PDB file of C-alpha atoms in Angstrom:
ATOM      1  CA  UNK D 275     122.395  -4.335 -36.939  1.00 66.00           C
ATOM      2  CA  UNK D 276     118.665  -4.187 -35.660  1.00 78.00           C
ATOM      3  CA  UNK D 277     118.385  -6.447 -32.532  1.00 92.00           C
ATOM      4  CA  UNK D 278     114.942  -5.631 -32.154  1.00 95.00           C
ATOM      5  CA  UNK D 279     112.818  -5.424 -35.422  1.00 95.00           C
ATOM      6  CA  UNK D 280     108.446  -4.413 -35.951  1.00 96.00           C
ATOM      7  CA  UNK D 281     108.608  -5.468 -39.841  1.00 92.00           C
ATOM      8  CA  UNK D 282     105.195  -4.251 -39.917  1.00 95.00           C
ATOM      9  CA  UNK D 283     105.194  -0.412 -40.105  1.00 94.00           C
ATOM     10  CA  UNK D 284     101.664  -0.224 -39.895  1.00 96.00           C
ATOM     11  CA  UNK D 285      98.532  -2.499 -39.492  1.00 97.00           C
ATOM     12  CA  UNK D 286      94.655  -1.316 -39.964  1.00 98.00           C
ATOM     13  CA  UNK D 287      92.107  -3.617 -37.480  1.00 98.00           C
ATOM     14  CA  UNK D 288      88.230  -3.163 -37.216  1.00 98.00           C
ATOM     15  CA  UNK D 289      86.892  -2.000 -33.792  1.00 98.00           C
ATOM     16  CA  UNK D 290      86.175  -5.157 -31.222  1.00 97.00           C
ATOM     17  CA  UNK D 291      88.568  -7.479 -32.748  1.00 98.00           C
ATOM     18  CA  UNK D 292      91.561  -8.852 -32.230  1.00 98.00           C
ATOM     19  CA  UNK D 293      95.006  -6.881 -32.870  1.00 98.00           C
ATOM     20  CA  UNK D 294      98.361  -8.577 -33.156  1.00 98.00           C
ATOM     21  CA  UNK D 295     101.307  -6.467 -33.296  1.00 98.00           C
ATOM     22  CA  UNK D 296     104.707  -8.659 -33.567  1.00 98.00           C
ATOM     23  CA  UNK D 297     108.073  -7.968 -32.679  1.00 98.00           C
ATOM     24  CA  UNK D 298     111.439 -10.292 -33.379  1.00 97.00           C
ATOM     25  CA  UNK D 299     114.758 -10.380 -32.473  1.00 97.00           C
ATOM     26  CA  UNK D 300     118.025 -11.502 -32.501  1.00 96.00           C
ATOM     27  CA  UNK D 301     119.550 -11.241 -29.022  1.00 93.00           C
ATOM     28  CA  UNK D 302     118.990 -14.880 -27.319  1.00 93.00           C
ATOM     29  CA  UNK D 303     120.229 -12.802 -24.126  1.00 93.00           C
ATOM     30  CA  UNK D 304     117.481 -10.332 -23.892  1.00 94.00           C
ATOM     31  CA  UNK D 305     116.143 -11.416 -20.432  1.00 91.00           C
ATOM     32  CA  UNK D 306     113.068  -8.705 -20.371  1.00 93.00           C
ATOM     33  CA  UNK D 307     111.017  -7.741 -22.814  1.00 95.00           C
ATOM     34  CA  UNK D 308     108.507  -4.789 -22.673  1.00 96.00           C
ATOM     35  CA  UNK D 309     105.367  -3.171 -24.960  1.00 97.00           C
ATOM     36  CA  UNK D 310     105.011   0.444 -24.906  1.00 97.00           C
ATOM     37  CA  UNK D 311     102.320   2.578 -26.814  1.00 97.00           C
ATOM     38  CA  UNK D 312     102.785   6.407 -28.417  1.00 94.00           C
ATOM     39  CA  UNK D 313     100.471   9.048 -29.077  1.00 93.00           C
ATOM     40  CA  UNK D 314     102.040  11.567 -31.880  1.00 87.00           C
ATOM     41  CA  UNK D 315     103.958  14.504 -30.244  1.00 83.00           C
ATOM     42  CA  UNK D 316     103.785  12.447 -26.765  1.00 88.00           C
ATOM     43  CA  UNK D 317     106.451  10.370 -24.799  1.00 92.00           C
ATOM     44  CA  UNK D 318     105.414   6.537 -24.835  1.00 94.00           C
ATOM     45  CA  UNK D 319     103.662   5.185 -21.902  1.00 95.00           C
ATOM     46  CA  UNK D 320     104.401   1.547 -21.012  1.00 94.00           C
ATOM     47  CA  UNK D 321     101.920  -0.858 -21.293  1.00 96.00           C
ATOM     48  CA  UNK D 322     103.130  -4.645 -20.586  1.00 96.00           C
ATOM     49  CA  UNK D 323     105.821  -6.488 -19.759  1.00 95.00           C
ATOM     50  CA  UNK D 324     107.518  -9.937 -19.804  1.00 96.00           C
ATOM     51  CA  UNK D 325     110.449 -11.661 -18.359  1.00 94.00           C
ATOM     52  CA  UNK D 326     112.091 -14.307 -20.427  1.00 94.00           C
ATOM     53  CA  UNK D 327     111.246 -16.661 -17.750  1.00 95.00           C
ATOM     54  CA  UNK D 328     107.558 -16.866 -18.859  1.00 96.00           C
ATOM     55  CA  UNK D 329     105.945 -17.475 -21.925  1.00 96.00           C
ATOM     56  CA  UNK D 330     102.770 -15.366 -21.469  1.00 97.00           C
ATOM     57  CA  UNK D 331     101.653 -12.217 -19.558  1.00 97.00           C
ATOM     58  CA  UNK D 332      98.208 -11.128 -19.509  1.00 97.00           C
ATOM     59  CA  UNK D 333      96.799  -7.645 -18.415  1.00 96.00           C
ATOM     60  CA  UNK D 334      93.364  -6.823 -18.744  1.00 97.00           C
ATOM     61  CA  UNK D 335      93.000  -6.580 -22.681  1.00 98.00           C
ATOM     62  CA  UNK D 336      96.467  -7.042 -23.373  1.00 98.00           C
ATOM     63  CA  UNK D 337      98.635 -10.106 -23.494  1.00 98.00           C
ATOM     64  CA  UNK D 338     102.010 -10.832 -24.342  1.00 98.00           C
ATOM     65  CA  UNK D 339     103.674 -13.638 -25.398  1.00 98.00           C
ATOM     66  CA  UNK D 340     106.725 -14.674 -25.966  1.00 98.00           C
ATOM     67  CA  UNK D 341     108.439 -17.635 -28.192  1.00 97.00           C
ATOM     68  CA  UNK D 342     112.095 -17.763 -26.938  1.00 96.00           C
ATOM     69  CA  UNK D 343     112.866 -20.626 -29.384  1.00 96.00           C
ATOM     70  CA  UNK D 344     111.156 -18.402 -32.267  1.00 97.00           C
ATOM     71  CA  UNK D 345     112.750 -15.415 -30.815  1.00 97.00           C
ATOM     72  CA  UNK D 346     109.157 -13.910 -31.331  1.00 98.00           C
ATOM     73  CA  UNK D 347     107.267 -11.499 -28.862  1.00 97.00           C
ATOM     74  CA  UNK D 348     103.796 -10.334 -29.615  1.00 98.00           C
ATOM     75  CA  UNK D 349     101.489  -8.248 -28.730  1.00 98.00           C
ATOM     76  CA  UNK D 350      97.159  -9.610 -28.470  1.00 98.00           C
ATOM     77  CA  UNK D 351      94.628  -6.679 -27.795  1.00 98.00           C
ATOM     78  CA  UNK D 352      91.348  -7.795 -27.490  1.00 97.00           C
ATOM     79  CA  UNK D 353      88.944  -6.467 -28.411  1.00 98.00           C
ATOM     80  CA  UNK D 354      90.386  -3.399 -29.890  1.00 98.00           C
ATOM     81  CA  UNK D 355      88.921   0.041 -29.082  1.00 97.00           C
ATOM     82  CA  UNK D 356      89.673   3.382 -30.709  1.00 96.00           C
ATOM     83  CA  UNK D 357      91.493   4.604 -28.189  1.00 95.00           C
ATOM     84  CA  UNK D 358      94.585   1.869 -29.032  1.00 97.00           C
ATOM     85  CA  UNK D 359      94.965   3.493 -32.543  1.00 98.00           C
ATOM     86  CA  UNK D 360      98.795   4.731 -31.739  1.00 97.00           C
ATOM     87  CA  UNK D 361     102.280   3.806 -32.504  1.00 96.00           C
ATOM     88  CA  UNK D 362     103.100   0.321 -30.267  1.00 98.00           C
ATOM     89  CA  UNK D 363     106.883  -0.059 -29.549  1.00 97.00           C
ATOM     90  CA  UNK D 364     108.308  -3.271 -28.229  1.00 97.00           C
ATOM     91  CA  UNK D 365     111.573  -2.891 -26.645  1.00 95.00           C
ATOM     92  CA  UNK D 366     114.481  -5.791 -24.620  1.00 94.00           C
ATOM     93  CA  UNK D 367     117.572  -5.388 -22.152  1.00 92.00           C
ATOM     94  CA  UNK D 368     120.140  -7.366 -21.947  1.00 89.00           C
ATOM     95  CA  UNK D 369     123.782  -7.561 -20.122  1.00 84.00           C
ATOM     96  CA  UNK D 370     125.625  -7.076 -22.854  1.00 82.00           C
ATOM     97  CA  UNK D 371     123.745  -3.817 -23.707  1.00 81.00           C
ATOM     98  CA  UNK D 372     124.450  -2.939 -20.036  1.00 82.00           C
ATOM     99  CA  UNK D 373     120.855  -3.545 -19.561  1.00 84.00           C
ATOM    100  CA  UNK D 374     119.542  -0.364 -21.161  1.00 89.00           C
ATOM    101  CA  UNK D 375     116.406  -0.666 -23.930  1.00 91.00           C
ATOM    102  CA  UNK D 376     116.928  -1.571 -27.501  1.00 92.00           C
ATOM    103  CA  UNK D 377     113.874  -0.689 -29.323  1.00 94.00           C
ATOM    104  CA  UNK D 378     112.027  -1.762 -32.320  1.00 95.00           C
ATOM    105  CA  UNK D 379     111.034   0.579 -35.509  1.00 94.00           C
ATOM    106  CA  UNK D 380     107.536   0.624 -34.141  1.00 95.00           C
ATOM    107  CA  UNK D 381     104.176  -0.525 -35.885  1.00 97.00           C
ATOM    108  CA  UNK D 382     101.169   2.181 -36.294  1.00 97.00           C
ATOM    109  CA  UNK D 383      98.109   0.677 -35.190  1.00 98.00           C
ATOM    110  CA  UNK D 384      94.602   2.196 -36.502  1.00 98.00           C
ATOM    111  CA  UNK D 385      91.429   0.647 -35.443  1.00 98.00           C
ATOM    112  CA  UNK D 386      88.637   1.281 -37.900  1.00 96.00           C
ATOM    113  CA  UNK D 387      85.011   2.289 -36.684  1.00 91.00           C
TER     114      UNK D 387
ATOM    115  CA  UNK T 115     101.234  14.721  -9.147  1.00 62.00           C
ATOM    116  CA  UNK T 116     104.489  12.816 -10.165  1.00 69.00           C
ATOM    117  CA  UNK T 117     106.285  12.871 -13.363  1.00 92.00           C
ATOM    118  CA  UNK T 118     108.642  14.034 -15.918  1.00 95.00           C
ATOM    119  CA  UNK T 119     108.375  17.419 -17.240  1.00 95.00           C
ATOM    120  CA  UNK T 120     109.964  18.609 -20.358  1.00 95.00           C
ATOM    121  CA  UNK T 121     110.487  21.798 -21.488  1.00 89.00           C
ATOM    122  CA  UNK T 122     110.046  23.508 -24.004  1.00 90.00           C
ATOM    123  CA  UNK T 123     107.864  21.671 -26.152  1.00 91.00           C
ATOM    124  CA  UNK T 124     108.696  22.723 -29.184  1.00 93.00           C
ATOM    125  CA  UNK T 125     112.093  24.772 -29.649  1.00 93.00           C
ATOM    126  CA  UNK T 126     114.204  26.009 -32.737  1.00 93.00           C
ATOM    127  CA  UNK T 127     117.444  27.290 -33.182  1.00 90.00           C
ATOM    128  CA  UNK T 128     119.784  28.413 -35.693  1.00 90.00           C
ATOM    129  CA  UNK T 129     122.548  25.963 -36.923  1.00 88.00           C
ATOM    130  CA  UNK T 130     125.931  26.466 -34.574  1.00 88.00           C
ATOM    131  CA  UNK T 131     124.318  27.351 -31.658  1.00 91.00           C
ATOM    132  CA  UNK T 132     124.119  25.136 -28.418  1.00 93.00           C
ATOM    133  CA  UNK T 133     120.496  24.029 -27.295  1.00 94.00           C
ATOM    134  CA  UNK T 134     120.021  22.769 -23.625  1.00 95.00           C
ATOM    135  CA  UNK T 135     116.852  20.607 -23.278  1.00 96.00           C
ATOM    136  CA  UNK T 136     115.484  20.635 -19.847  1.00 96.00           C
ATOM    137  CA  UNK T 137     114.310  17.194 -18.163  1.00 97.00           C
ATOM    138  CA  UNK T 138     112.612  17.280 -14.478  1.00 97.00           C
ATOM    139  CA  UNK T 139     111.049  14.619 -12.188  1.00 97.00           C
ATOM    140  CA  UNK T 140     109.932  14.083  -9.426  1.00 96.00           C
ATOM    141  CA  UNK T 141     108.947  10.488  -8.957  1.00 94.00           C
ATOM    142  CA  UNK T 142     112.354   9.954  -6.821  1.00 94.00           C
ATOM    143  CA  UNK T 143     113.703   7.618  -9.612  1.00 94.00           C
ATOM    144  CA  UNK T 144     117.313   6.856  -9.502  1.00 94.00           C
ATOM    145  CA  UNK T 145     118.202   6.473 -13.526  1.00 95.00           C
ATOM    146  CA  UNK T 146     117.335   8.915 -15.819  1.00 96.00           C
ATOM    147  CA  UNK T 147     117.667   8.463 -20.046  1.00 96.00           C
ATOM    148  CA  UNK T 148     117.745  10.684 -22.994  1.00 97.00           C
ATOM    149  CA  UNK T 149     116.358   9.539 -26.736  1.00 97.00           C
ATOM    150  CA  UNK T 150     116.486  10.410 -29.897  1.00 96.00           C
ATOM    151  CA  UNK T 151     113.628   9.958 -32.365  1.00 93.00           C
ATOM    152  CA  UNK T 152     113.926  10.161 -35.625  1.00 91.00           C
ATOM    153  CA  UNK T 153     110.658   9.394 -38.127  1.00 85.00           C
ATOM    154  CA  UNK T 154     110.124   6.100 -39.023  1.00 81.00           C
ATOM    155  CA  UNK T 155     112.674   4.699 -36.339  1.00 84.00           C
ATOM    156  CA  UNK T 156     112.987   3.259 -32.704  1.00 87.00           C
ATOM    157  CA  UNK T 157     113.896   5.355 -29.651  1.00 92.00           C
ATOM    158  CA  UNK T 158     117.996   5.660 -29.886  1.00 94.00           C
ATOM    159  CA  UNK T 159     119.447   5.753 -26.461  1.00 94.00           C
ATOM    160  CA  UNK T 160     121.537   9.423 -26.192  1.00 97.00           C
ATOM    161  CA  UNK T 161     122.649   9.528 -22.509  1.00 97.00           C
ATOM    162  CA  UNK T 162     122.101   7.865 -19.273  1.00 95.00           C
ATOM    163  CA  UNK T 163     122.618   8.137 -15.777  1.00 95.00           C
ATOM    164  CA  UNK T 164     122.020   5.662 -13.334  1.00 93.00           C
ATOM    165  CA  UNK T 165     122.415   7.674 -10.275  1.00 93.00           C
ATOM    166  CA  UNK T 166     123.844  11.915  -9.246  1.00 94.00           C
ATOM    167  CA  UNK T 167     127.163  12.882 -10.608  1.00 94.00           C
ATOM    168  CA  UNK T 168     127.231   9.831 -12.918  1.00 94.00           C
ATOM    169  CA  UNK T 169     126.212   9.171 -16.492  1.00 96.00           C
ATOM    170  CA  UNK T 170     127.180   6.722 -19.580  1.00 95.00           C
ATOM    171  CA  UNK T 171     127.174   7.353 -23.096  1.00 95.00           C
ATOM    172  CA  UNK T 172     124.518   5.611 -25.218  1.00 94.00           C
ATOM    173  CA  UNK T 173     124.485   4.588 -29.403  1.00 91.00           C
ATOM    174  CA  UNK T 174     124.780   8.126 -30.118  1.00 95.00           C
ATOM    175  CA  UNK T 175     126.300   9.976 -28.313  1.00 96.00           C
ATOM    176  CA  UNK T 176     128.398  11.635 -30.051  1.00 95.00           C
ATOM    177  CA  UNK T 177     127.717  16.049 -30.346  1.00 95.00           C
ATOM    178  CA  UNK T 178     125.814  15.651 -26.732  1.00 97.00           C
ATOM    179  CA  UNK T 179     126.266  16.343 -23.568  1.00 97.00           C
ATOM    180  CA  UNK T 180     124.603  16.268 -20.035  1.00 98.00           C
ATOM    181  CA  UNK T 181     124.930  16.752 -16.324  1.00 97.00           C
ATOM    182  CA  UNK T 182     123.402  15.078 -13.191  1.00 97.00           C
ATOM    183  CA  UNK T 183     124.026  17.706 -10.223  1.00 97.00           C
ATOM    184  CA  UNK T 184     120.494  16.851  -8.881  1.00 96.00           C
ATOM    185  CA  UNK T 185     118.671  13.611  -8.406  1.00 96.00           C
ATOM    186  CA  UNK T 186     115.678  15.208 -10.070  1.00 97.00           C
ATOM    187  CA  UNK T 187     117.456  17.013 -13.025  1.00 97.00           C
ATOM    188  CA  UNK T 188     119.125  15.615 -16.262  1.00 98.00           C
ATOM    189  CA  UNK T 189     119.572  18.606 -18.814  1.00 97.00           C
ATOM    190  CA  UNK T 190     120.674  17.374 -22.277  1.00 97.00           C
ATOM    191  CA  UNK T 191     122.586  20.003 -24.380  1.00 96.00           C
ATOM    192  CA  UNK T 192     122.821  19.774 -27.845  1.00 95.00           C
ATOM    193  CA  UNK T 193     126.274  21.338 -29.544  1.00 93.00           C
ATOM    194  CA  UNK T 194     127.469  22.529 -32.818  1.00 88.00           C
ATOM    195  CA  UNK T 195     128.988  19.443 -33.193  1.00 87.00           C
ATOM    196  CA  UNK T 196     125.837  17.402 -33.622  1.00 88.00           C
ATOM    197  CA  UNK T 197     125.306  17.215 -37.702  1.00 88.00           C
ATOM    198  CA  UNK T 198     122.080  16.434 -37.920  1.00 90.00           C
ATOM    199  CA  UNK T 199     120.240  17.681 -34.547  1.00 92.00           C
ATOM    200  CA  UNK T 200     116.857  18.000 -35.708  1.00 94.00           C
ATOM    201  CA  UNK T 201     114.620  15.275 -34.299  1.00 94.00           C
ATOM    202  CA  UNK T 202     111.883  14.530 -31.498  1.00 94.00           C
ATOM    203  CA  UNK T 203     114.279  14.438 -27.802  1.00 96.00           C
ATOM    204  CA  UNK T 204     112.112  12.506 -25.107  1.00 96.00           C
ATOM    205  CA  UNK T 205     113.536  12.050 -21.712  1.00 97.00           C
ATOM    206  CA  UNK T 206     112.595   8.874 -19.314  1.00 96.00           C
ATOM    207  CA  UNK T 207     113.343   7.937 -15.919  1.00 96.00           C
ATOM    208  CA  UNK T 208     113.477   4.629 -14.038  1.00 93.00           C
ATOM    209  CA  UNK T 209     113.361   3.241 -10.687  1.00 91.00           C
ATOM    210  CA  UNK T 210     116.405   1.796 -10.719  1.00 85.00           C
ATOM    211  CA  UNK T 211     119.263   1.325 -13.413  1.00 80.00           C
ATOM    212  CA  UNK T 212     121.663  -1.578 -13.863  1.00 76.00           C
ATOM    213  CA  UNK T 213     119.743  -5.114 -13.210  1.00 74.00           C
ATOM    214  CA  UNK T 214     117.234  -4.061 -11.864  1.00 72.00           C
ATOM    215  CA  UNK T 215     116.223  -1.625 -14.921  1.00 73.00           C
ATOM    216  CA  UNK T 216     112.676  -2.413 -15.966  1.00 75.00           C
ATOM    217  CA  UNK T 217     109.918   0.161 -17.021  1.00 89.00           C
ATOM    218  CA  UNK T 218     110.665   3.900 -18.280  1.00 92.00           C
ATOM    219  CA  UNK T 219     108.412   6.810 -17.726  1.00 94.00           C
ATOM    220  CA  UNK T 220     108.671   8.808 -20.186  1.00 95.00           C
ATOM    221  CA  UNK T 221     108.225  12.965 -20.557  1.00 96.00           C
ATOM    222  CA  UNK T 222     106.125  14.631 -23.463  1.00 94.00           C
ATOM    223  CA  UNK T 223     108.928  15.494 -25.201  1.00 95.00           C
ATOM    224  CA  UNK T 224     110.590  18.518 -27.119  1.00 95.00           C
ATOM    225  CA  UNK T 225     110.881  18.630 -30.973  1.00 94.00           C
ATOM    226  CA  UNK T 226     114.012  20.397 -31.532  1.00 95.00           C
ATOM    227  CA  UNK T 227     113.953  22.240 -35.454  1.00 94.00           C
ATOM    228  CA  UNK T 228     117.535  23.596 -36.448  1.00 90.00           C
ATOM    229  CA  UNK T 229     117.080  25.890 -39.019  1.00 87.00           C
TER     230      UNK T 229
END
């Protein structure tokens, strides 16, 4: 049973506008939620985060946001650069997973010249 | 310069043998994590250890094992008894486990082929 799911394997964007990469789940007890990007053949590198206390998080280009009632988390880049074509994982801890990460599939992100 | 180091990068063995996967860092992090990644599929939590001379299984552990002399060292082995170990191993490390878990670092990775 997938607690955290990317239902989009992949999604194609043009350079300088906006990407949204989505993640759902199931868990109403995930209390953290976090965004991490992949290179191929590299470990992920973390990006953003959010606690389920907030709704938004904003970092430079990136903001999250999340929709407890939707049980929806997603990801804004703006504008989108070459450099974010990459794999973009979102991942959640709970207690009841003892607090370690439950990830999603992953979405492949290519930004188009 | 701090981080996790992973070696080798890439690393093959024949099937029955035992393969230990070295994991290093030296950011003074408490909890350290091993993954599995398979294609097309989320990071699948192996092993974990929170803090020296204590660790927890994960989803899958099952045909793995590790050790946590060192603060700085978690060394995953993969046995015999693992029936399909061919996959991408990445190894992460924390601040802190428990609560107060919040962002992994993660190594480069080693992408174990059994032939």
């Amino acid at each position: 049973d997938q607690q955290v799911k990317q239902n989009s394997p992949s999604l194609s964007v043009q350079e300088g506008r906006i990407s949204i990469l989505n993640c759902d789940y199931t868990n109403s007890m995930f209390d953290y939620f976090l965004w991490y990007k992949k290179y191929p053949a590299e470990g992920p590198t973390f990006l953003i985060s959010i606690s389920s206390i907030k709704d938004k998080n904003e970092d430079g280009r990136f903001t999250v946001f999340l929709n407890k009632s939707a049980k929806h988390l997603s990801l804004h880049i703006v504008p989108s650069q070459p450099g974010d074509s990459a794999v973009y994982f979102c991942a959640a801890r709970s207690m009841d997973s003892n607090y370690q990460l439950i990830w999603g599939a992953g979405t492949k992100l290519i930004i188009k010249p | 310069d701090g981080g996790i180091t992973q070696s080798p990068k890439y690393l093959f063995r024949k099937e029955g043998q035992n393969v230990t996967l070295s994991c290093e860092q030296n950011l003074n992090h408490d909890a350290m994590y091993w993954y599995r990644q398979d294609p097309g599929q989320g990071l699948r939590l192996i092993y974990y250890s929170q803090i020296v001379n204590d660790f927890q299984k994960g989803d899958i552990a099952e045909g793995y094992s590790v050790s946590r002399e060192k603060k700085e060292s978690f060394p995953l082995t993969v046995t015999s008894a693992q029936k399909n170990p061919t996959a991408f191993y990445l190894c992460a490390s924390s601040i802190y486990g428990g609560p107060l878990t919040d962002t992994q670092y993660f190594g480069p990775g080693t992408r174990l082929t059994v032939l």
